[in-house]
Coordinates of C-alpha atoms in Angstrom, one line a residue:
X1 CA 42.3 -67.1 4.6
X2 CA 40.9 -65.7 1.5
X3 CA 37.7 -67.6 1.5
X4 CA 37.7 -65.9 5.1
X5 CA 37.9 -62.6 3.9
X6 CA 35.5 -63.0 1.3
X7 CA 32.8 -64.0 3.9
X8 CA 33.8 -60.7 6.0
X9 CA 34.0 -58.3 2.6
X10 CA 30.6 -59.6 1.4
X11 CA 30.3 -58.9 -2.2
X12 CA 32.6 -56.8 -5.1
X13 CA 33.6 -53.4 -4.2
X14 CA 33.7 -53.0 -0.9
X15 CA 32.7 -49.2 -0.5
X16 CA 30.7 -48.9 -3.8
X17 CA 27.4 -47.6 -3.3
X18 CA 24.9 -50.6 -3.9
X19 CA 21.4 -51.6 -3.3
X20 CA 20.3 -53.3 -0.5
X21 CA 19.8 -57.0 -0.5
X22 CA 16.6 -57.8 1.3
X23 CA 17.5 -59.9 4.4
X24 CA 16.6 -63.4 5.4
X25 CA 15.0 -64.5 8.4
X26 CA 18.3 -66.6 9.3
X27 CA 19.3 -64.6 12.2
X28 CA 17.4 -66.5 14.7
X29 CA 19.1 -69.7 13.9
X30 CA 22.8 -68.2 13.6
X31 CA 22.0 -66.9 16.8
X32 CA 21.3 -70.4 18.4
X33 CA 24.5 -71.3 16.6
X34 CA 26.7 -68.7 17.8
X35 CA 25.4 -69.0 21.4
X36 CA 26.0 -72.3 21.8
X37 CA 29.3 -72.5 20.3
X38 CA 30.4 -69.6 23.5
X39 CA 29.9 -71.2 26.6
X40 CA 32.4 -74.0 25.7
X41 CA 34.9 -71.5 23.7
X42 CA 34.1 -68.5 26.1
X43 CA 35.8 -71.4 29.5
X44 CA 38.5 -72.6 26.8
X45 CA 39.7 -68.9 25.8
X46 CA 40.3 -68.1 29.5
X47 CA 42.9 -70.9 30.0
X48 CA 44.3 -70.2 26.8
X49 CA 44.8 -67.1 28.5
X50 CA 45.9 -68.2 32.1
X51 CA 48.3 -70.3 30.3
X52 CA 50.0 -67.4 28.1
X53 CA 49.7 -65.2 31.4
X54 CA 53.7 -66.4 32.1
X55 CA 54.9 -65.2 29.0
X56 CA 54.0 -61.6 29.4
X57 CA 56.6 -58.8 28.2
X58 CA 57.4 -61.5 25.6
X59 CA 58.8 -60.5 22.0
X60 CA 57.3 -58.7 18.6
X61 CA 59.1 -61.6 16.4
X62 CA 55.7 -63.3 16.1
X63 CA 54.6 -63.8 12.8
X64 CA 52.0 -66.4 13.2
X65 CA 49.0 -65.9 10.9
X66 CA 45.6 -66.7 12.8
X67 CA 42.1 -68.3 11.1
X68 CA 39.2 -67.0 11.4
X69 CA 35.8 -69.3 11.1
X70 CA 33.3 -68.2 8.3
X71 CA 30.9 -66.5 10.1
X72 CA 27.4 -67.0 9.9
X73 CA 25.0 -64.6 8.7
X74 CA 22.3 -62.5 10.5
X75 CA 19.8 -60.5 9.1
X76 CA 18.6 -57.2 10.4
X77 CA 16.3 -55.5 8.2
X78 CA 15.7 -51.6 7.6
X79 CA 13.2 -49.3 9.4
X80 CA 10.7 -48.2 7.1
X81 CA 11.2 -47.2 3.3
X82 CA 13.4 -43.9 4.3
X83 CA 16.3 -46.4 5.2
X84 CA 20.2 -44.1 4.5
X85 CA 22.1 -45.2 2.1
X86 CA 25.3 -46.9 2.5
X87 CA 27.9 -44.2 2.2
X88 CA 31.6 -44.7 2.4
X89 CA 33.6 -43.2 5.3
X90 CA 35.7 -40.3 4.0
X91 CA 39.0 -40.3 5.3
X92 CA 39.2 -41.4 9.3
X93 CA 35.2 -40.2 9.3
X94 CA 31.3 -40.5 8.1
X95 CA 28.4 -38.6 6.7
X96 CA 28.3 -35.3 8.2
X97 CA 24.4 -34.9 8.3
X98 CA 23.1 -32.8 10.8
X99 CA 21.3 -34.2 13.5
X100 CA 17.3 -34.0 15.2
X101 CA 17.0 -32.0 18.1
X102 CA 16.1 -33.7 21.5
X103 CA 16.6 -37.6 21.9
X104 CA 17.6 -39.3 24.3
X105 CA 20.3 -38.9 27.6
X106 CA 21.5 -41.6 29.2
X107 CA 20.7 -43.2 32.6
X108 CA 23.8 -43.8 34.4
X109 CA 26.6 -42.0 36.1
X110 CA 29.7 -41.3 35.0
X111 CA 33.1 -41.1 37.0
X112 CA 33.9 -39.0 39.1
X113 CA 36.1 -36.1 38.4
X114 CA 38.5 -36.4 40.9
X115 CA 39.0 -40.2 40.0
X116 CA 41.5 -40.0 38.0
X117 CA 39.4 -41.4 35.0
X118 CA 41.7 -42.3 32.0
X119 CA 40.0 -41.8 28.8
X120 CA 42.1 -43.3 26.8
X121 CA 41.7 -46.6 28.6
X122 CA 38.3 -46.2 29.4
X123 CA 38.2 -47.3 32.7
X124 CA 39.8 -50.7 31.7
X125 CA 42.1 -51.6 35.0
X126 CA 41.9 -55.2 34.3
X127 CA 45.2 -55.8 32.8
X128 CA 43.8 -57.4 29.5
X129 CA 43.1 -55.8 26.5
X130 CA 40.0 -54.5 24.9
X131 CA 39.1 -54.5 20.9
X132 CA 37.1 -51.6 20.0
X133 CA 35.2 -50.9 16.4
X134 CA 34.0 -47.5 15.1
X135 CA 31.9 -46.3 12.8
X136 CA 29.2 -48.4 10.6
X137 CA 29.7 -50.9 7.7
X138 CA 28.5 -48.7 4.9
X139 CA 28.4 -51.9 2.3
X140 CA 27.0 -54.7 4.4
X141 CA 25.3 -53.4 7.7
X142 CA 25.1 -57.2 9.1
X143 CA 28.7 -57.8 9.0
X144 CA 29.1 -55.9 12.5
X145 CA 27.1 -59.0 13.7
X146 CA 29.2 -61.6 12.1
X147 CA 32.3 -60.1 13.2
X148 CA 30.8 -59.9 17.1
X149 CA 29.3 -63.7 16.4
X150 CA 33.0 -64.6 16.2
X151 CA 34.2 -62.9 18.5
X152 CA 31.8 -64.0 20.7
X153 CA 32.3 -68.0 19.7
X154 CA 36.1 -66.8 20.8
X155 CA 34.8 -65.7 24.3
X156 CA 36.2 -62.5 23.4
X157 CA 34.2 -59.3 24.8
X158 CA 34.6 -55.7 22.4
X159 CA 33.2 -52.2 22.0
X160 CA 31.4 -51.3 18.9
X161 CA 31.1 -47.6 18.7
X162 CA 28.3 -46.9 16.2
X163 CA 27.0 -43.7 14.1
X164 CA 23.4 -43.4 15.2
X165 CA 22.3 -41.9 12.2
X166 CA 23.1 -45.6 10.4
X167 CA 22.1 -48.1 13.6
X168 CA 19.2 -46.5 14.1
X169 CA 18.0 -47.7 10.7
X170 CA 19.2 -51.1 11.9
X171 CA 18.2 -51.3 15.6
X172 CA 18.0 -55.3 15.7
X173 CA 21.9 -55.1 15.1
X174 CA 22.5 -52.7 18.2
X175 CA 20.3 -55.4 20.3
X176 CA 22.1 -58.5 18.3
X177 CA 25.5 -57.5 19.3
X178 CA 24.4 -56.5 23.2
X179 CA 23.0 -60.4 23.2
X180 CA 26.4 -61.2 22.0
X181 CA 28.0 -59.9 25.2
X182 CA 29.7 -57.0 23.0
X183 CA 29.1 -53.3 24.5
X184 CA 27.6 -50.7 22.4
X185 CA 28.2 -47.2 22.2
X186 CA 28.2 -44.5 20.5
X187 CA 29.9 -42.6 17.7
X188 CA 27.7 -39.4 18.0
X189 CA 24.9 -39.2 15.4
X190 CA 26.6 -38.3 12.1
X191 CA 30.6 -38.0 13.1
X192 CA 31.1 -34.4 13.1
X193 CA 34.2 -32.9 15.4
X194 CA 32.7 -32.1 18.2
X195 CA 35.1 -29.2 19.2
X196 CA 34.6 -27.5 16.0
X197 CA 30.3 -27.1 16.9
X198 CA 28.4 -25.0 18.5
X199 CA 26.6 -25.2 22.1
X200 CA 23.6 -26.9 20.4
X201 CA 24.7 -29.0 17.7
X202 CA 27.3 -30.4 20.2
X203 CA 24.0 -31.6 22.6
X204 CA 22.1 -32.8 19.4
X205 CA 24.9 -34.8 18.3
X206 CA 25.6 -36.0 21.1
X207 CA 21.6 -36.6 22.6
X208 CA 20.9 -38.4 19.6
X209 CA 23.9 -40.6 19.4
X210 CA 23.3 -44.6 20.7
X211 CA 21.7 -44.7 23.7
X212 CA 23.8 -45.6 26.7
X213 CA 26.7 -43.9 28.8
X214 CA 29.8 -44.7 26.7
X215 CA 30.8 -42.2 24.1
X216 CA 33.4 -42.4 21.3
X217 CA 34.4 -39.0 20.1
X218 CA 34.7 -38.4 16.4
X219 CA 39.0 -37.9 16.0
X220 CA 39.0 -38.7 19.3
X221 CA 38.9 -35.1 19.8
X222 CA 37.5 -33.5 23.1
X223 CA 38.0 -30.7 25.5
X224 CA 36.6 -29.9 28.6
X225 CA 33.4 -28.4 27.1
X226 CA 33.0 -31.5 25.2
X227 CA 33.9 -33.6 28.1
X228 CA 31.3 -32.1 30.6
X229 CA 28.6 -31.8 28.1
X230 CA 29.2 -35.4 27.9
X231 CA 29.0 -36.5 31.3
X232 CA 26.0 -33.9 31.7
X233 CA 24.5 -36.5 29.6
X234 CA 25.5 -39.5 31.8
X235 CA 28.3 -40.2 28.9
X236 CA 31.5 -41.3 29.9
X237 CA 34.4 -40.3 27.1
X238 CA 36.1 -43.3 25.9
X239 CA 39.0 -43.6 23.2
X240 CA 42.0 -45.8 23.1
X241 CA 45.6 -46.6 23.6
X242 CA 46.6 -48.1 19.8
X243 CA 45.3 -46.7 17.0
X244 CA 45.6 -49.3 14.0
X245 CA 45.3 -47.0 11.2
X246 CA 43.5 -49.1 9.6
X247 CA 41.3 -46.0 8.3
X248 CA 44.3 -44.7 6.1
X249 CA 44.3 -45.3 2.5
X250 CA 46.6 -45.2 0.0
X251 CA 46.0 -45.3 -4.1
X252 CA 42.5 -46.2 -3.2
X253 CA 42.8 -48.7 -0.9
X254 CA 42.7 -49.7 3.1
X255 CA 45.6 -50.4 5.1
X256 CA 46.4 -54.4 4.5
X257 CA 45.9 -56.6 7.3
X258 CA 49.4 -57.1 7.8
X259 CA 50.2 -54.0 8.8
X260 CA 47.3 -53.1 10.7
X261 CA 48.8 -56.3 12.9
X262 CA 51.5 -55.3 12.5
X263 CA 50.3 -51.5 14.6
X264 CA 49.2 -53.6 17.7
X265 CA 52.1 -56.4 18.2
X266 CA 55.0 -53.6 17.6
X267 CA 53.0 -51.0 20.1
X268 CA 54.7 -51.0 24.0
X269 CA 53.7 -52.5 26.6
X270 CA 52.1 -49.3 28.5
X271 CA 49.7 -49.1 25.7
X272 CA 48.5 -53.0 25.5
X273 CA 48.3 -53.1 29.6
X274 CA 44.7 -52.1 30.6
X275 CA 45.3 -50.9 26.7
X276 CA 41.8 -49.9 24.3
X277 CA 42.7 -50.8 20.3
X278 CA 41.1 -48.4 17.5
X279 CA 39.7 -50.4 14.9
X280 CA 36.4 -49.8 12.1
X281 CA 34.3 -51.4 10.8
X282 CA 34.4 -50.5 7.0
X283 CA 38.2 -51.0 6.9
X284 CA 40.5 -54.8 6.6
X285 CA 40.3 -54.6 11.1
X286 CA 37.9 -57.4 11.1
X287 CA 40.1 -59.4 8.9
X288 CA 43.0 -58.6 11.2
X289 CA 41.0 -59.2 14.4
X290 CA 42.2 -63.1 14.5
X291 CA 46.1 -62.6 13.9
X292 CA 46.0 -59.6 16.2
X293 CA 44.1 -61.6 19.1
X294 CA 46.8 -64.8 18.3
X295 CA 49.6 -62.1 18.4
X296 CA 48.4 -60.7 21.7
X297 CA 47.8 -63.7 23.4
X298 CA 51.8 -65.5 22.1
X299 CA 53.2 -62.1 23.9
X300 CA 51.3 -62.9 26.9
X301 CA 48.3 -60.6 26.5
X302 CA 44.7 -61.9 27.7
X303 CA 41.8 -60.1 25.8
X304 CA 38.6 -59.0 28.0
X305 CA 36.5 -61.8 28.5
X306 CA 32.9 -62.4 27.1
X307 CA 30.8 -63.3 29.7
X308 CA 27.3 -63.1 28.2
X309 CA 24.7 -60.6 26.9
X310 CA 25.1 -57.1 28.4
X311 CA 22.8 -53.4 28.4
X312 CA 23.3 -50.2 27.2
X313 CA 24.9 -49.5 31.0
X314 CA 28.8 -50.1 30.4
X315 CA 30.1 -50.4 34.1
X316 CA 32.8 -48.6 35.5
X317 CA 35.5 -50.1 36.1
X318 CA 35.1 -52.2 33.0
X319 CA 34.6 -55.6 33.8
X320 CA 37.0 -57.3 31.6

């Protein structure tokens, strides 16, 4: 497992700021790779997961530490010379640069009011559970694709919620990760609190976010304002059900692996049912991602199934 970790940490000091490595042009042959490794993983996962389906409701006395596969490198490059730099999170948060006005809204609906929409399970009425990741990889921008390579190679189908003032920079990884089969959305342009902005920053932040119609607030914080400027928009709000808190740090450090696992096989059952986990990008969640899929699936859980490359249009219900 540590030779794992060190292929998803990518280099000393993990938030430090650092110069960029120039890219390689291997991303067209991981991707080969990676594809053909799903279609035989992606039919395996599922009766791995019709087989645990009868142990559902099982117990949180499962220790089991899962593997994870080195993954394989891809290799977006920058836009232009006026690329950001890679800039640590703060806290449970991002950059807080103001955004451009206009950009652009997206094309799809959203649901209807009176539907009884849950945002915190983000129309997931599949019974299996979905992964989500927030936020950008400050350090090592293509490590968002090796995580969704692997989870991809697992048949396993997330949400990566991304800051559009750092994906834009990088818009082969948006596209990499929606040939993946992962959806994309967004995380507002520079992860401000939305209820704490004005009228017009709230549309900038929100027009200029990733395109598409599925929106992760910053804090997870909305209102009604927030919610119909939103869905003005064609956005549809989307948050979660188990937060690992993987974002907290203590002398310096992200939470450990262990006990962000330890976050999503102690939670209930209401919240893994149809359930949406909180996980980032920057933090030790990608680490944790293959003991917290094992965990899930020994207590019966199925995850939502990868079923090949997908748009910016998340669908509603979620097809899981």
């Amino acid at each position: 497992m540590s030779d794992i970790r060190a292929v998803l940490r990518r280099g000393p000091g993990r938030h430090r700021r650092r110069r960029r490595v120039p890219l390689t042009a291997a991303a067209a042959a991981v991707a080969l790779v990676a594809g053909s490794a799903f279609a035989v993983t992606s039919m395996d996962d599922d009766r791995q997961e019709c087989d645990a389906r009868a142990g559902r409701g099982g117990t949180h006395d499962d220790h089991r530490r899962g593997g994870i596969a080195a993954m394989g490198a891809c290799a977006p490059r920058p836009v232009g010379d006026g690329a950001l730099p890679h800039r640590p999170p703060e806290g449970h948060g991002a950059p807080a640069n103001r955004p451009a006005a206009g950009g652009r809204p997206a094309r799809a609906g959203v649901p209807d009011p009176e539907s009884g929409y849950d945002r915190d399970r983000c129309g997931n009425a599949s019974g299996r559970v979905l992964l989500s990741l927030d936020d950008w990889p400050y350090d090592d921008p293509e490590r968002a694709v090796r995580v969704g390579a692997q989870l991809q190679s697992q048949g396993v189908r997330a949400a990566f919620f991304l800051i559009n003032q750092y994906a834009s920079q990088y818009p082969r990884i948006t596209t990499a990760l929606r040939r993946q089969g992962h959806w994309v959305g967004s995380h507002t342009w520079s992860h401000q609190q939305l209820t704490q902005l004005s009228d017009q920053e709230l549309q900038d932040e929100l027009r200029n976010g990733v395109p598409g119609n599925f929106l992760r607030p910053p804090y997870g914080d909305v209102g009604q304002r927030e919610t119909e400027a939103a869905a003005s928009l064609g956005q549809r709000v989307c948050n979660w059900t188990i937060d690992t808190y993987d974002w907290q740090q203590s002398g310096g450090a992200f939470r450990d692996v262990d006990a962000i696992r330890a976050s999503v096989r102690e939670a209930s059952a209401e919240e893994k049912t149809n359930g949406v986990i909180l996980g980032h990008l920057f933090s030790h969640f990608p680490e944790a991602l293959p003991g917290i899929i094992g965990d899930l699936r020994e207590q019966g859980y199925r995850m939502c199934r990868n079923t090949g490359p997908v748009t910016e249009q998340v669908p509603y219900p979620l097809e899981c």
